[in-house]
């Protein structure tokens, strides 16, 4: 794959790694992040051994969440610590969210990218008239409409406006990094995923063939999570 000159250096560095993307609840996750991280790391170790998919050094990819006591931003660095590896960071461009990069946790981060750089990777050398980004946006828009119809029936407000851009960030990150590195592993921090979470949009990448199902690592423990109580959005 040809990498454009403006972003050649960091993306060429990324291709040396096997990327691990971890997805899950944000600050509202009520569970102990240390215990969750140990479970995620254990599942990852087992998966990588079973698939013999660890010929490159591992890199845990973080998607810019500000550090909190609980949730994905607390869990991800702990997983990297359990695996004894570094992290990569993807942030939204300032025109999409001026605070995303500003408040991102950069501890143990050795490579950092912007969302627009990864979009550029997906859009270059397109073999069809409809771009990957067009397909992603259409699928995410359709899913948001479906979820909002469900929420209306339940007497809930529509999803927040930011859901689309963060769902795109999630799916573009995985698709582009898989294209750069030639492989990808995705781990979830829970087996029970709220249908009204950004994480739930992982089905879009699977449906479009941008992520392979056998590269997804289940959490492996069914925790009781009452999303109506813990996620008030």
PDB file of C-alpha atoms in Angstrom, residues 41-157:
ATOM      1  CA  UNK A  41      -5.512  -9.014  28.927  1.00  0.00           C
ATOM      2  CA  UNK A  42      -6.016 -12.683  29.791  1.00  0.00           C
ATOM      3  CA  UNK A  43      -8.416 -13.123  26.885  1.00  0.00           C
ATOM      4  CA  UNK A  44      -6.039 -11.330  24.530  1.00  0.00           C
ATOM      5  CA  UNK A  45      -3.070 -13.469  25.539  1.00  0.00           C
ATOM      6  CA  UNK A  46      -5.083 -16.646  24.996  1.00  0.00           C
ATOM      7  CA  UNK A  47      -6.379 -15.436  21.621  1.00  0.00           C
ATOM      8  CA  UNK A  48      -2.965 -14.402  20.314  1.00  0.00           C
ATOM      9  CA  UNK A  49      -1.424 -17.729  21.311  1.00  0.00           C
ATOM     10  CA  UNK A  50      -4.277 -19.772  19.839  1.00  0.00           C
ATOM     11  CA  UNK A  51      -4.206 -17.860  16.547  1.00  0.00           C
ATOM     12  CA  UNK A  52      -0.396 -17.683  16.481  1.00  0.00           C
ATOM     13  CA  UNK A  53      -0.918 -14.028  15.667  1.00  0.00           C
ATOM     14  CA  UNK A  54       1.953 -12.350  17.506  1.00  0.00           C
ATOM     15  CA  UNK A  55       4.847 -12.136  15.051  1.00  0.00           C
ATOM     16  CA  UNK A  56       5.025  -8.354  15.489  1.00  0.00           C
ATOM     17  CA  UNK A  57       5.292  -6.309  18.676  1.00  0.00           C
ATOM     18  CA  UNK A  58       1.871  -5.397  20.068  1.00  0.00           C
ATOM     19  CA  UNK A  59       0.518  -1.860  20.257  1.00  0.00           C
ATOM     20  CA  UNK A  60      -2.680  -1.018  22.158  1.00  0.00           C
ATOM     21  CA  UNK A  61      -4.617   1.669  20.305  1.00  0.00           C
ATOM     22  CA  UNK A  62      -6.455   4.334  22.321  1.00  0.00           C
ATOM     23  CA  UNK A  63      -9.107   6.608  20.806  1.00  0.00           C
ATOM     24  CA  UNK A  64      -8.512   9.784  22.742  1.00  0.00           C
ATOM     25  CA  UNK A  65     -10.721   9.337  25.790  1.00  0.00           C
ATOM     26  CA  UNK A  66      -9.843  11.675  28.698  1.00  0.00           C
ATOM     27  CA  UNK A  67      -8.577   9.797  31.732  1.00  0.00           C
ATOM     28  CA  UNK A  68     -11.266   8.807  34.235  1.00  0.00           C
ATOM     29  CA  UNK A  69     -11.287   6.601  37.313  1.00  0.00           C
ATOM     30  CA  UNK A  70     -13.432   3.999  35.534  1.00  0.00           C
ATOM     31  CA  UNK A  71     -14.369   2.923  32.044  1.00  0.00           C
ATOM     32  CA  UNK A  72     -12.388   2.527  28.840  1.00  0.00           C
ATOM     33  CA  UNK A  73      -9.868   5.300  29.534  1.00  0.00           C
ATOM     34  CA  UNK A  74      -8.911   3.649  32.834  1.00  0.00           C
ATOM     35  CA  UNK A  75      -8.973   0.110  31.434  1.00  0.00           C
ATOM     36  CA  UNK A  76      -6.905   0.598  28.266  1.00  0.00           C
ATOM     37  CA  UNK A  77      -3.646   1.731  29.907  1.00  0.00           C
ATOM     38  CA  UNK A  78      -3.986  -1.079  32.446  1.00  0.00           C
ATOM     39  CA  UNK A  79      -4.321  -3.637  29.627  1.00  0.00           C
ATOM     40  CA  UNK A  80      -1.186  -2.217  28.001  1.00  0.00           C
ATOM     41  CA  UNK A  81       0.556  -2.546  31.363  1.00  0.00           C
ATOM     42  CA  UNK A  82      -0.614  -6.165  31.736  1.00  0.00           C
ATOM     43  CA  UNK A  83       0.710  -6.945  28.252  1.00  0.00           C
ATOM     44  CA  UNK A  84       3.886  -4.908  28.856  1.00  0.00           C
ATOM     45  CA  UNK A  85       3.405  -2.930  25.636  1.00  0.00           C
ATOM     46  CA  UNK A  86       3.083   0.702  24.553  1.00  0.00           C
ATOM     47  CA  UNK A  87       0.054   2.544  23.239  1.00  0.00           C
ATOM     48  CA  UNK A  88      -0.915   4.417  20.088  1.00  0.00           C
ATOM     49  CA  UNK A  89      -3.359   7.318  20.143  1.00  0.00           C
ATOM     50  CA  UNK A  90      -5.981   8.447  17.608  1.00  0.00           C
ATOM     51  CA  UNK A  91      -7.697  11.798  18.183  1.00  0.00           C
ATOM     52  CA  UNK A  92     -10.380  13.704  16.356  1.00  0.00           C
ATOM     53  CA  UNK A  93      -9.288  16.795  14.447  1.00  0.00           C
ATOM     54  CA  UNK A  94      -9.941  20.047  16.266  1.00  0.00           C
ATOM     55  CA  UNK A  95     -12.728  21.140  13.886  1.00  0.00           C
ATOM     56  CA  UNK A  96     -14.668  17.982  14.868  1.00  0.00           C
ATOM     57  CA  UNK A  97     -14.015  18.238  18.613  1.00  0.00           C
ATOM     58  CA  UNK A  98     -11.593  20.897  19.912  1.00  0.00           C
ATOM     59  CA  UNK A  99     -11.286  19.171  23.293  1.00  0.00           C
ATOM     60  CA  UNK A 100     -10.675  15.597  22.158  1.00  0.00           C
ATOM     61  CA  UNK A 101      -6.930  15.904  21.604  1.00  0.00           C
ATOM     62  CA  UNK A 102      -6.550  18.527  24.337  1.00  0.00           C
ATOM     63  CA  UNK A 103      -7.694  16.185  27.118  1.00  0.00           C
ATOM     64  CA  UNK A 104      -6.466  12.857  25.707  1.00  0.00           C
ATOM     65  CA  UNK A 105      -4.405  10.655  28.013  1.00  0.00           C
ATOM     66  CA  UNK A 106      -0.897  10.337  26.524  1.00  0.00           C
ATOM     67  CA  UNK A 107       0.776   8.211  29.154  1.00  0.00           C
ATOM     68  CA  UNK A 108       2.848   5.441  27.510  1.00  0.00           C
ATOM     69  CA  UNK A 109       1.824   6.672  24.027  1.00  0.00           C
ATOM     70  CA  UNK A 110       4.571   6.323  21.390  1.00  0.00           C
ATOM     71  CA  UNK A 111       2.597   7.073  18.204  1.00  0.00           C
ATOM     72  CA  UNK A 112      -0.205   9.574  17.655  1.00  0.00           C
ATOM     73  CA  UNK A 113      -2.502  10.209  14.690  1.00  0.00           C
ATOM     74  CA  UNK A 114      -5.454  12.354  13.701  1.00  0.00           C
ATOM     75  CA  UNK A 115      -8.751  11.016  12.436  1.00  0.00           C
ATOM     76  CA  UNK A 116      -8.289  12.813   9.096  1.00  0.00           C
ATOM     77  CA  UNK A 117      -5.018  10.970   8.478  1.00  0.00           C
ATOM     78  CA  UNK A 118      -6.762   7.631   8.845  1.00  0.00           C
ATOM     79  CA  UNK A 119      -9.666   8.733   6.637  1.00  0.00           C
ATOM     80  CA  UNK A 120      -7.104   9.605   3.975  1.00  0.00           C
ATOM     81  CA  UNK A 121      -5.710   6.068   4.138  1.00  0.00           C
ATOM     82  CA  UNK A 122      -9.164   4.566   3.630  1.00  0.00           C
ATOM     83  CA  UNK A 123      -9.965   6.839   0.702  1.00  0.00           C
ATOM     84  CA  UNK A 124      -6.781   6.447  -1.300  1.00  0.00           C
ATOM     85  CA  UNK A 125      -6.645   4.014  -4.219  1.00  0.00           C
ATOM     86  CA  UNK A 126     -10.384   3.351  -4.208  1.00  0.00           C
ATOM     87  CA  UNK A 127     -11.339   0.586  -6.662  1.00  0.00           C
ATOM     88  CA  UNK A 128     -15.069   1.408  -6.750  1.00  0.00           C
ATOM     89  CA  UNK A 129     -17.104   4.542  -7.383  1.00  0.00           C
ATOM     90  CA  UNK A 130     -18.510   4.545  -3.832  1.00  0.00           C
ATOM     91  CA  UNK A 131     -15.892   5.182  -1.161  1.00  0.00           C
ATOM     92  CA  UNK A 132     -15.483   3.231   2.068  1.00  0.00           C
ATOM     93  CA  UNK A 133     -16.262   6.414   3.970  1.00  0.00           C
ATOM     94  CA  UNK A 134     -19.554   6.812   2.097  1.00  0.00           C
ATOM     95  CA  UNK A 135     -20.529   3.250   3.002  1.00  0.00           C
ATOM     96  CA  UNK A 136     -19.553   3.814   6.636  1.00  0.00           C
ATOM     97  CA  UNK A 137     -21.511   7.055   6.939  1.00  0.00           C
ATOM     98  CA  UNK A 138     -24.602   5.563   5.297  1.00  0.00           C
ATOM     99  CA  UNK A 139     -24.566   2.509   7.578  1.00  0.00           C
ATOM    100  CA  UNK A 140     -23.998   4.591  10.713  1.00  0.00           C
ATOM    101  CA  UNK A 141     -26.731   7.064   9.745  1.00  0.00           C
ATOM    102  CA  UNK A 142     -29.131   4.168   9.168  1.00  0.00           C
ATOM    103  CA  UNK A 143     -28.242   2.582  12.504  1.00  0.00           C
ATOM    104  CA  UNK A 144     -28.670   5.874  14.369  1.00  0.00           C
ATOM    105  CA  UNK A 145     -32.130   6.258  12.823  1.00  0.00           C
ATOM    106  CA  UNK A 146     -33.052   2.717  13.876  1.00  0.00           C
ATOM    107  CA  UNK A 147     -31.747   3.230  17.418  1.00  0.00           C
ATOM    108  CA  UNK A 148     -33.606   6.541  17.732  1.00  0.00           C
ATOM    109  CA  UNK A 149     -36.838   4.866  16.646  1.00  0.00           C
ATOM    110  CA  UNK A 150     -36.272   2.280  19.388  1.00  0.00           C
ATOM    111  CA  UNK A 151     -35.561   5.011  21.913  1.00  0.00           C
ATOM    112  CA  UNK A 152     -38.718   6.882  20.963  1.00  0.00           C
ATOM    113  CA  UNK A 153     -40.770   3.749  21.597  1.00  0.00           C
ATOM    114  CA  UNK A 154     -39.107   3.483  25.020  1.00  0.00           C
ATOM    115  CA  UNK A 155     -39.805   7.124  25.844  1.00  0.00           C
ATOM    116  CA  UNK A 156     -36.112   8.062  25.635  1.00  0.00           C
ATOM    117  CA  UNK A 157     -34.540  11.107  23.984  1.00  0.00           C
TER     118      UNK A 157
END
